CSV table of N, CA and C in Angstrom, one decimal:
chain,number,residue,atom,x,y,z
A,1,PRO,N,0.6,-1.3,0.2
A,1,PRO,CA,0.3,0.3,0.1
A,1,PRO,C,1.0,1.1,0.0
A,2,TYR,N,1.9,1.2,0.1
A,2,TYR,CA,2.7,2.4,0.0
A,2,TYR,C,4.1,2.6,-1.0
A,3,LEU,N,4.4,3.8,-1.0
A,3,LEU,CA,5.3,4.2,-2.4
A,3,LEU,C,6.7,3.1,-2.2
A,4,LYS,N,7.2,2.2,-3.3
A,4,LYS,CA,8.4,1.4,-3.5
A,4,LYS,C,10.0,2.3,-2.8
A,5,LEU,N,9.8,2.5,-1.1
A,5,LEU,CA,10.7,3.2,-1.0
A,5,LEU,C,11.7,2.4,-0.8
A,6,SER,N,11.6,0.6,-0.2
A,6,SER,CA,12.8,0.1,0.0
A,6,SER,C,13.5,-0.2,-1.0
A,7,ASN,N,12.9,0.2,-2.6
A,7,ASN,CA,13.2,-0.8,-4.0
A,7,ASN,C,14.0,0.3,-4.5
A,8,THR,N,14.9,1.5,-3.8
A,8,THR,CA,15.1,2.4,-4.7
A,8,THR,C,16.7,2.8,-5.0
A,9,GLY,N,16.9,1.7,-4.8
A,9,GLY,CA,18.7,2.0,-5.2
A,9,GLY,C,19.4,1.3,-3.9
A,10,ASP,N,21.2,1.6,-4.4
A,10,ASP,CA,21.9,1.7,-3.4
A,10,ASP,C,22.8,2.6,-2.9
A,11,ALA,N,21.9,3.7,-2.9
A,11,ALA,CA,22.8,5.2,-2.3
A,11,ALA,C,23.1,5.1,-1.4
A,12,LYS,N,23.9,5.4,-0.4
A,12,LYS,CA,24.5,5.4,0.7
A,12,LYS,C,25.3,6.7,0.9
A,13,ASN,N,25.9,7.1,2.4
A,13,ASN,CA,25.9,8.6,2.2
A,13,ASN,C,27.5,8.2,2.6
A,14,ASP,N,28.3,9.5,3.2
A,14,ASP,CA,30.1,9.3,3.4
A,14,ASP,C,30.3,8.6,4.2
A,15,LYS,N,29.5,8.2,5.2
A,15,LYS,CA,29.6,6.9,6.2
A,15,LYS,C,29.1,5.4,5.9
A,16,GLY,N,28.6,5.2,4.7
A,16,GLY,CA,28.8,4.0,4.1
A,16,GLY,C,27.0,3.3,4.8
A,17,GLU,N,26.0,4.5,5.1
A,17,GLU,CA,24.7,3.9,5.3
A,17,GLU,C,23.8,4.5,4.0
A,18,GLU,N,22.9,3.2,4.4
A,18,GLU,CA,21.6,3.3,3.0
A,18,GLU,C,21.3,4.6,3.4
A,19,ILE,N,20.8,5.5,2.5
A,19,ILE,CA,19.7,6.7,2.7
A,19,ILE,C,19.2,6.2,1.1
A,20,LEU,N,17.7,7.4,1.4
A,20,LEU,CA,17.3,7.1,0.2
A,20,LEU,C,17.5,7.9,-1.3
A,21,ASN,N,17.6,6.9,-1.8
A,21,ASN,CA,17.9,7.4,-3.5
A,21,ASN,C,16.5,8.2,-3.9
A,22,LYS,N,16.8,9.4,-3.8
A,22,LYS,CA,15.7,10.3,-4.4
A,22,LYS,C,15.2,10.6,-5.3
A,23,ASP,N,16.0,10.0,-6.6
A,23,ASP,CA,16.0,10.4,-8.2
A,23,ASP,C,15.2,9.3,-8.4
A,24,SER,N,14.9,8.2,-7.4
A,24,SER,CA,14.4,6.5,-7.8
A,24,SER,C,13.3,7.0,-7.2
A,25,VAL,N,12.9,7.3,-6.1
A,25,VAL,CA,11.9,7.7,-5.0
A,25,VAL,C,11.2,8.3,-6.1
A,26,ARG,N,11.9,9.8,-6.7
A,26,ARG,CA,10.7,10.6,-7.5
A,26,ARG,C,10.1,10.2,-8.7
A,27,SER,N,11.0,9.5,-9.2
A,27,SER,CA,10.5,8.5,-10.1
A,27,SER,C,9.2,7.9,-10.4
A,28,GLU,N,9.5,7.1,-9.4
A,28,GLU,CA,8.0,6.6,-8.6
A,28,GLU,C,7.0,7.4,-8.4
A,29,LEU,N,7.3,8.5,-7.7
A,29,LEU,CA,6.4,9.6,-7.1
A,29,LEU,C,5.3,9.8,-8.5
A,30,ASN,N,6.5,10.2,-9.1
A,30,ASN,CA,6.0,10.7,-10.8
A,30,ASN,C,5.1,10.0,-11.3
A,31,LYS,N,5.3,8.5,-11.5
A,31,LYS,CA,4.6,7.9,-11.8
A,31,LYS,C,2.6,7.3,-11.0
A,32,TYR,N,3.1,7.5,-9.8
A,32,TYR,CA,2.0,7.2,-9.0
A,32,TYR,C,1.3,8.5,-9.3
A,33,ILE,N,1.6,9.7,-9.4
A,33,ILE,CA,1.4,10.9,-9.6
A,33,ILE,C,0.4,11.0,-11.1
A,34,GLU,N,1.1,10.5,-11.6
A,34,GLU,CA,0.4,10.8,-13.5
A,34,GLU,C,-0.8,9.7,-13.0
A,35,PHE,N,-0.6,8.4,-12.5
A,35,PHE,CA,-2.1,7.7,-12.3
A,35,PHE,C,-3.1,8.3,-11.2
A,36,TYR,N,-2.6,8.6,-10.4
A,36,TYR,CA,-3.5,9.6,-9.4
A,36,TYR,C,-4.2,10.5,-10.3
A,37,ASN,N,-3.7,11.2,-11.0
A,37,ASN,CA,-4.2,12.4,-11.4
A,37,ASN,C,-5.4,12.0,-13.0
A,38,SER,N,-4.9,11.0,-13.7
A,38,SER,CA,-5.8,10.3,-14.4
A,38,SER,C,-6.7,9.6,-13.9
A,39,THR,N,-6.5,8.8,-12.8
A,39,THR,CA,-7.7,8.1,-12.3
A,39,THR,C,-8.9,9.5,-11.4
A,40,ILE,N,-8.8,10.8,-11.0
A,40,ILE,CA,-9.6,11.6,-10.8
A,40,ILE,C,-10.1,11.9,-12.6
A,41,GLN,N,-9.7,12.2,-12.9
A,41,GLN,CA,-10.3,12.8,-14.4
A,41,GLN,C,-11.4,11.4,-15.3
A,42,THR,N,-10.7,10.4,-14.8
A,42,THR,CA,-11.9,9.3,-15.1
A,42,THR,C,-12.8,8.7,-14.2
A,43,ALA,N,-12.4,8.7,-13.5
A,43,ALA,CA,-13.8,8.9,-11.8
A,43,ALA,C,-14.6,9.6,-11.7
A,44,LYS,N,-14.2,11.0,-12.2
A,44,LYS,CA,-15.3,12.4,-12.6
A,44,LYS,C,-16.7,12.0,-13.5
A,45,SER,N,-16.0,10.9,-14.7
A,45,SER,CA,-17.0,11.3,-15.8
A,45,SER,C,-17.8,10.0,-15.9
A,46,SER,N,-18.0,8.8,-14.3
A,46,SER,CA,-17.7,7.8,-14.7
A,46,SER,C,-19.2,7.7,-14.3
A,47,GLY,N,-19.9,8.8,-13.8
A,47,GLY,CA,-21.5,8.3,-13.4
A,47,GLY,C,-21.5,7.5,-12.6
A,48,VAL,N,-20.6,6.3,-12.1
A,48,VAL,CA,-21.0,5.3,-10.8
A,48,VAL,C,-21.2,5.7,-9.6
A,49,PRO,N,-22.1,5.9,-9.0
A,49,PRO,CA,-22.4,6.4,-7.5
A,49,PRO,C,-21.0,6.1,-6.5
A,50,GLY,N,-20.8,4.5,-6.6
A,50,GLY,CA,-19.7,4.4,-5.7
A,50,GLY,C,-18.7,5.1,-6.4
A,51,VAL,N,-18.0,5.1,-7.3
A,51,VAL,CA,-17.0,5.7,-7.8
A,51,VAL,C,-16.8,7.0,-7.5
A,52,ILE,N,-17.9,8.1,-7.5
A,52,ILE,CA,-17.9,9.7,-7.6
A,52,ILE,C,-18.0,9.7,-6.0
A,53,SER,N,-18.6,8.6,-4.6
A,53,SER,CA,-18.8,8.8,-3.8
A,53,SER,C,-17.1,8.9,-3.1
A,54,ASN,N,-16.4,7.7,-3.4
A,54,ASN,CA,-15.1,7.6,-3.1
A,54,ASN,C,-14.0,8.7,-3.6
A,55,LEU,N,-14.7,8.9,-4.9
A,55,LEU,CA,-13.3,10.2,-5.2
A,55,LEU,C,-13.2,11.1,-4.6
A,56,ALA,N,-14.8,11.2,-4.1
A,56,ALA,CA,-15.0,12.9,-3.3
A,56,ALA,C,-14.0,12.7,-1.8
A,57,THR,N,-14.3,11.4,-1.3
A,57,THR,CA,-13.6,11.3,0.0
A,57,THR,C,-12.0,10.9,-0.1
A,58,MET,N,-11.8,10.5,-0.9
A,58,MET,CA,-10.3,10.4,-1.4
A,58,MET,C,-9.7,11.6,-1.4
A,59,GLN,N,-10.0,12.4,-2.6
A,59,GLN,CA,-9.9,14.1,-2.6
A,59,GLN,C,-9.8,14.6,-1.3
A,60,GLN,N,-11.1,14.5,-0.5
A,60,GLN,CA,-10.7,15.4,1.0
A,60,GLN,C,-10.0,15.0,1.7
A,61,LYS,N,-9.4,13.5,1.6
A,61,LYS,CA,-8.4,13.0,2.4
A,61,LYS,C,-7.0,13.9,2.0
A,62,THR,N,-7.0,13.7,0.7
A,62,THR,CA,-5.9,14.5,0.3
A,62,THR,C,-5.5,15.9,0.4
A,63,ALA,N,-6.8,16.6,0.7
A,63,ALA,CA,-6.7,17.8,0.9
A,63,ALA,C,-6.3,18.1,2.4
A,64,GLN,N,-6.5,17.4,3.4
A,64,GLN,CA,-6.2,16.9,4.6
A,64,GLN,C,-5.0,16.9,4.7
A,65,TYR,N,-4.1,16.4,3.9
A,65,TYR,CA,-2.5,16.2,4.0
A,65,TYR,C,-2.0,17.3,2.9
A,66,THR,N,-2.8,18.4,2.4
A,66,THR,CA,-1.7,19.3,1.8
A,66,THR,C,-0.7,19.6,2.2
A,67,ALA,N,-0.2,20.0,3.4
A,67,ALA,CA,0.9,20.7,4.5
A,67,ALA,C,1.7,20.0,4.6
A,68,SER,N,1.2,18.4,4.9
A,68,SER,CA,2.8,17.6,4.8
A,68,SER,C,3.0,17.0,3.8
A,69,LEU,N,2.2,17.3,2.5
A,69,LEU,CA,2.8,17.0,1.4
A,69,LEU,C,3.6,18.4,0.8
A,70,ALA,N,2.8,19.1,1.1
A,70,ALA,CA,3.8,20.5,0.7
A,70,ALA,C,5.3,20.6,1.3
A,71,GLU,N,5.6,20.3,2.2
A,71,GLU,CA,7.1,19.7,3.3
A,71,GLU,C,7.6,19.0,2.0
A,72,ILE,N,7.2,18.1,1.7
A,72,ILE,CA,8.0,17.3,0.8
A,72,ILE,C,8.2,17.7,-0.8
A,73,GLY,N,7.5,18.7,-1.4
A,73,GLY,CA,7.4,19.0,-2.9
A,73,GLY,C,6.1,19.2,-3.1
A,74,ILE,N,5.2,18.2,-2.8
A,74,ILE,CA,4.2,17.8,-3.4
A,74,ILE,C,3.3,18.8,-3.3
A,75,THR,N,2.6,19.2,-4.4
A,75,THR,CA,1.2,20.3,-4.4
A,75,THR,C,0.0,20.2,-4.7
A,76,VAL,N,-0.8,19.9,-4.1
A,76,VAL,CA,-2.5,19.1,-4.2
A,76,VAL,C,-3.0,20.9,-5.1
A,77,GLY,N,-3.5,20.9,-6.3
A,77,GLY,CA,-4.0,22.0,-6.8
A,77,GLY,C,-5.2,22.1,-6.4
A,78,SER,N,-5.9,23.6,-6.7
A,78,SER,CA,-7.4,23.7,-6.5
A,78,SER,C,-8.4,22.3,-7.3
A,79,ASP,N,-8.0,21.9,-8.4
A,79,ASP,CA,-8.6,20.6,-9.0
A,79,ASP,C,-8.3,19.6,-8.6
A,80,GLY,N,-7.8,19.4,-7.5
A,80,GLY,CA,-7.2,17.9,-6.3
A,80,GLY,C,-6.2,17.4,-7.5
A,81,ARG,N,-5.7,17.7,-8.3
A,81,ARG,CA,-4.6,16.9,-8.9
A,81,ARG,C,-3.3,17.2,-8.2
A,82,LEU,N,-2.5,16.4,-8.4
A,82,LEU,CA,-1.1,16.6,-7.5
A,82,LEU,C,0.2,16.8,-8.7
A,83,SER,N,1.2,17.6,-7.8
A,83,SER,CA,2.4,17.8,-9.0
A,83,SER,C,3.9,17.9,-7.9
A,84,VAL,N,4.7,17.5,-8.5
A,84,VAL,CA,6.0,17.7,-7.6
A,84,VAL,C,6.8,18.7,-7.6
A,85,ASN,N,7.5,19.2,-7.3
A,85,ASN,CA,8.5,20.1,-7.4
A,85,ASN,C,9.5,19.2,-7.2
A,86,LYS,N,10.9,19.1,-7.8
A,86,LYS,CA,11.9,18.3,-7.9
A,86,LYS,C,12.7,19.3,-6.8
A,87,ASP,N,13.5,20.4,-7.0
A,87,ASP,CA,13.8,21.3,-6.0
A,87,ASP,C,13.5,20.7,-4.3
A,88,THR,N,12.4,21.0,-4.3
A,88,THR,CA,11.7,20.9,-2.9
A,88,THR,C,11.5,19.4,-1.9
A,89,PHE,N,11.6,18.5,-3.1
A,89,PHE,CA,11.4,17.3,-2.9
A,89,PHE,C,13.4,16.9,-2.7
A,90,ASP,N,13.8,17.3,-3.5
A,90,ASP,CA,15.0,16.8,-3.6
A,90,ASP,C,16.1,17.4,-1.7
A,91,SER,N,15.6,18.4,-1.7
A,91,SER,CA,15.9,19.3,-0.5
A,91,SER,C,14.9,18.4,0.7
A,92,ALA,N,14.3,17.9,0.6
A,92,ALA,CA,13.8,17.0,2.0
A,92,ALA,C,14.3,16.3,2.9
A,93,ASN,N,14.4,16.2,3.9
A,93,ASN,CA,14.8,15.3,4.7
A,93,ASN,C,14.3,13.4,4.5
A,94,ASP,N,15.1,13.0,4.2
A,94,ASP,CA,14.8,11.2,3.9
A,94,ASP,C,13.3,10.8,4.7
A,95,ASP,N,13.8,11.1,6.0
A,95,ASP,CA,12.9,10.3,7.0
A,95,ASP,C,11.5,10.9,6.4
A,96,LYS,N,11.2,12.4,6.6
A,96,LYS,CA,10.0,13.2,6.5
A,96,LYS,C,9.6,12.8,5.1
A,97,ILE,N,10.2,12.5,3.9
A,97,ILE,CA,9.7,11.8,2.8
A,97,ILE,C,8.7,10.5,3.1
A,98,GLN,N,9.5,9.6,3.9
A,98,GLN,CA,8.9,8.4,4.0
A,98,GLN,C,7.9,8.4,4.4
A,99,ASN,N,8.1,9.1,5.9
A,99,ASN,CA,6.9,9.3,6.9
A,99,ASN,C,5.7,9.7,6.1
A,100,ASN,N,5.7,11.2,5.8
A,100,ASN,CA,4.8,12.0,5.0
A,100,ASN,C,4.1,11.0,3.7
A,101,LEU,N,4.6,10.4,3.1
A,101,LEU,CA,3.9,9.7,2.1
A,101,LEU,C,3.5,8.3,2.5
A,102,ILE,N,4.0,7.8,3.5
A,102,ILE,CA,3.7,6.6,4.1
A,102,ILE,C,1.7,6.9,4.7
A,103,SER,N,2.3,7.9,5.4
A,103,SER,CA,0.6,8.2,6.1
A,103,SER,C,-0.5,8.7,5.3
A,104,TYR,N,0.1,9.5,4.1
A,104,TYR,CA,-0.8,9.6,3.1
A,104,TYR,C,-1.3,8.6,2.5
A,105,THR,N,-0.4,7.9,1.9
A,105,THR,CA,-0.9,6.7,0.5
A,105,THR,C,-1.7,6.0,2.0
A,106,SER,N,-1.8,5.6,3.1
A,106,SER,CA,-2.3,4.9,3.9
A,106,SER,C,-3.5,5.4,4.3
A,107,ALA,N,-4.0,6.4,4.0
A,107,ALA,CA,-5.1,7.2,4.7
A,107,ALA,C,-5.7,6.8,3.5
A,108,ILE,N,-5.5,7.0,2.0
A,108,ILE,CA,-6.1,7.0,1.1
A,108,ILE,C,-6.4,5.7,0.2
A,109,GLU,N,-5.9,4.9,1.0
A,109,GLU,CA,-5.9,3.3,0.3
A,109,GLU,C,-7.2,2.5,0.4
A,110,THR,N,-7.9,2.7,1.5
A,110,THR,CA,-9.0,2.2,1.5
A,110,THR,C,-10.3,3.1,0.7
A,111,ASN,N,-10.3,4.1,0.1
A,111,ASN,CA,-11.3,4.9,-0.6
A,111,ASN,C,-10.6,4.5,-2.1
A,112,ALA,N,-9.3,4.3,-2.2
A,112,ALA,CA,-9.0,3.9,-3.4
A,112,ALA,C,-9.4,3.1,-3.9
A,113,ARG,N,-9.2,2.2,-2.9
A,113,ARG,CA,-9.6,0.4,-3.7
A,113,ARG,C,-11.4,0.4,-3.7
A,114,LEU,N,-11.9,1.4,-2.9
A,114,LEU,CA,-13.4,1.2,-3.3
A,114,LEU,C,-13.8,1.5,-4.5
A,115,LEU,N,-12.9,2.8,-4.9
A,115,LEU,CA,-13.3,3.4,-6.1
A,115,LEU,C,-12.7,2.7,-7.4
A,116,ASN,N,-11.8,1.8,-7.1
A,116,ASN,CA,-11.5,0.6,-8.2
A,116,ASN,C,-12.4,-0.3,-7.6
A,117,TYR,N,-13.0,-0.5,-7.1
A,117,TYR,CA,-14.1,-1.8,-6.8
A,117,TYR,C,-15.4,-1.2,-7.7
A,118,TYR,N,-15.9,-0.3,-7.4
A,118,TYR,CA,-17.0,0.3,-8.0
A,118,TYR,C,-16.9,0.5,-9.6
A,119,SER,N,-15.5,0.8,-10.2
A,119,SER,CA,-14.8,1.3,-11.4
A,119,SER,C,-15.3,0.2,-12.1
A,120,THR,N,-14.7,-1.4,-11.6
A,120,THR,CA,-14.5,-2.1,-12.2
A,120,THR,C,-15.8,-3.2,-12.0
A,121,THR,N,-16.8,-3.0,-11.2
A,121,THR,CA,-18.1,-3.9,-11.3
A,121,THR,C,-18.7,-2.8,-11.7
A,122,LYS,N,-18.8,-1.4,-11.9
A,122,LYS,CA,-20.0,-1.0,-12.5
A,122,LYS,C,-21.0,-0.7,-11.7
A,123,ASN,N,-21.1,-0.9,-10.6
A,123,ASN,CA,-22.3,-0.6,-9.8
A,123,ASN,C,-21.9,-0.6,-8.1
A,124,ASP,N,-23.0,-0.5,-7.4
A,124,ASP,CA,-22.9,-0.1,-6.4
A,124,ASP,C,-23.3,-1.7,-5.3
A,125,SER,N,-23.1,-2.7,-5.6
A,125,SER,CA,-23.5,-3.9,-5.0
A,125,SER,C,-22.5,-4.2,-4.1
A,126,SER,N,-23.0,-5.1,-3.7
A,126,SER,CA,-21.8,-5.9,-2.4
A,126,SER,C,-21.3,-7.0,-3.4
A,127,SER,N,-21.7,-7.4,-4.2
A,127,SER,CA,-21.3,-8.8,-4.8
A,127,SER,C,-19.6,-8.3,-5.7
A,128,GLY,N,-18.8,-9.3,-5.9
A,128,GLY,CA,-17.7,-8.9,-6.7
A,128,GLY,C,-17.8,-9.1,-8.4
A,129,TYR,N,-19.1,-9.3,-9.1
A,129,TYR,CA,-19.2,-9.6,-10.1
A,129,TYR,C,-19.3,-8.2,-11.0
A,130,LEU,N,-18.5,-8.8,-12.0
A,130,LEU,CA,-19.0,-7.5,-13.2
A,130,LEU,C,-20.0,-7.0,-14.0
A,131,ALA,N,-19.9,-6.2,-14.3
A,131,ALA,CA,-21.5,-5.6,-15.3
A,131,ALA,C,-21.9,-7.2,-16.4
A,132,ASN,N,-20.8,-8.0,-16.7
A,132,ASN,CA,-21.2,-9.0,-17.7
A,132,ASN,C,-21.1,-10.1,-17.1
A,133,GLY,N,-21.5,-10.4,-16.0
A,133,GLY,CA,-21.7,-11.6,-15.2
A,133,GLY,C,-20.3,-12.2,-15.0
A,134,LYS,N,-19.2,-11.4,-14.9
A,134,LYS,CA,-17.8,-12.9,-14.4
A,134,LYS,C,-17.2,-12.2,-13.2
A,135,TYR,N,-16.8,-12.5,-12.7
A,135,TYR,CA,-16.5,-12.4,-11.6
A,135,TYR,C,-14.9,-11.8,-11.5
A,136,ASN,N,-15.3,-10.5,-10.7
A,136,ASN,CA,-13.7,-9.2,-10.6
A,136,ASN,C,-12.8,-9.8,-10.1
A,137,THR,N,-11.8,-10.7,-10.8
A,137,THR,CA,-10.2,-10.5,-10.0
A,137,THR,C,-9.2,-9.8,-10.6
A,138,THR,N,-9.6,-8.0,-11.2
A,138,THR,CA,-8.5,-7.0,-11.2
A,138,THR,C,-8.7,-6.2,-10.3
A,139,ASP,N,-7.8,-5.7,-10.2
A,139,ASP,CA,-7.7,-4.0,-9.1
A,139,ASP,C,-6.4,-3.6,-9.5
A,140,ILE,N,-7.2,-2.3,-9.7
A,140,ILE,CA,-6.1,-1.3,-10.9
A,140,ILE,C,-5.6,-0.6,-9.9
A,141,VAL,N,-5.9,-0.5,-8.3
A,141,VAL,CA,-5.5,0.7,-7.4
A,141,VAL,C,-4.0,-0.2,-7.0
A,142,SER,N,-4.3,-1.6,-7.1
A,142,SER,CA,-3.0,-2.2,-6.3
A,142,SER,C,-1.8,-1.7,-7.7
A,143,SER,N,-2.0,-1.5,-8.8
A,143,SER,CA,-1.3,-1.0,-9.6
A,143,SER,C,-0.5,0.1,-9.3
A,144,MET,N,-1.5,1.1,-8.6
A,144,MET,CA,-1.3,2.6,-8.2
A,144,MET,C,-0.3,2.5,-7.3
A,145,TYR,N,-0.8,1.4,-6.2
A,145,TYR,CA,0.0,1.6,-5.1
A,145,TYR,C,1.6,0.8,-5.6
A,146,GLY,N,1.6,0.0,-6.4
A,146,GLY,CA,2.7,-0.7,-7.0
A,146,GLY,C,3.5,0.3,-7.6
A,147,GLN,N,3.3,1.4,-7.8
A,147,GLN,CA,3.7,2.6,-8.3
A,147,GLN,C,4.5,3.4,-7.4
A,148,VAL,N,4.0,3.2,-6.2
A,148,VAL,CA,4.4,4.3,-5.3
A,148,VAL,C,5.2,3.5,-3.8
């Protein structure tokens, strides 16, 4: 459910201690942001109540994290879309990057998964069946979390 912070390369400081490879993390973060932003655009036009409801909640939670995301260079736009400032991100403390990203992605995970569920089943039912009668085995939100 979190950004891929553990698989970010072999960066070490001058004492030989492992440090966050910010280039790698920023690359993964940019993939996440691209996916998040396209999800917002697609979900808004879905017409599925469960999708729209969970999108609204996910965006409200994102708005609650505006300050902590800004500390590490991530801006929440007035339209709810995310963007990253390379310089601010690169100058942020490694622990702050990890902690803020983990807190944020944990906060929105449930709604992101529900948004995915309702978008793939195309309804608000509690069954796991798609509109075509097949059982839903896809989870695009896992792809989103696989990016970060």
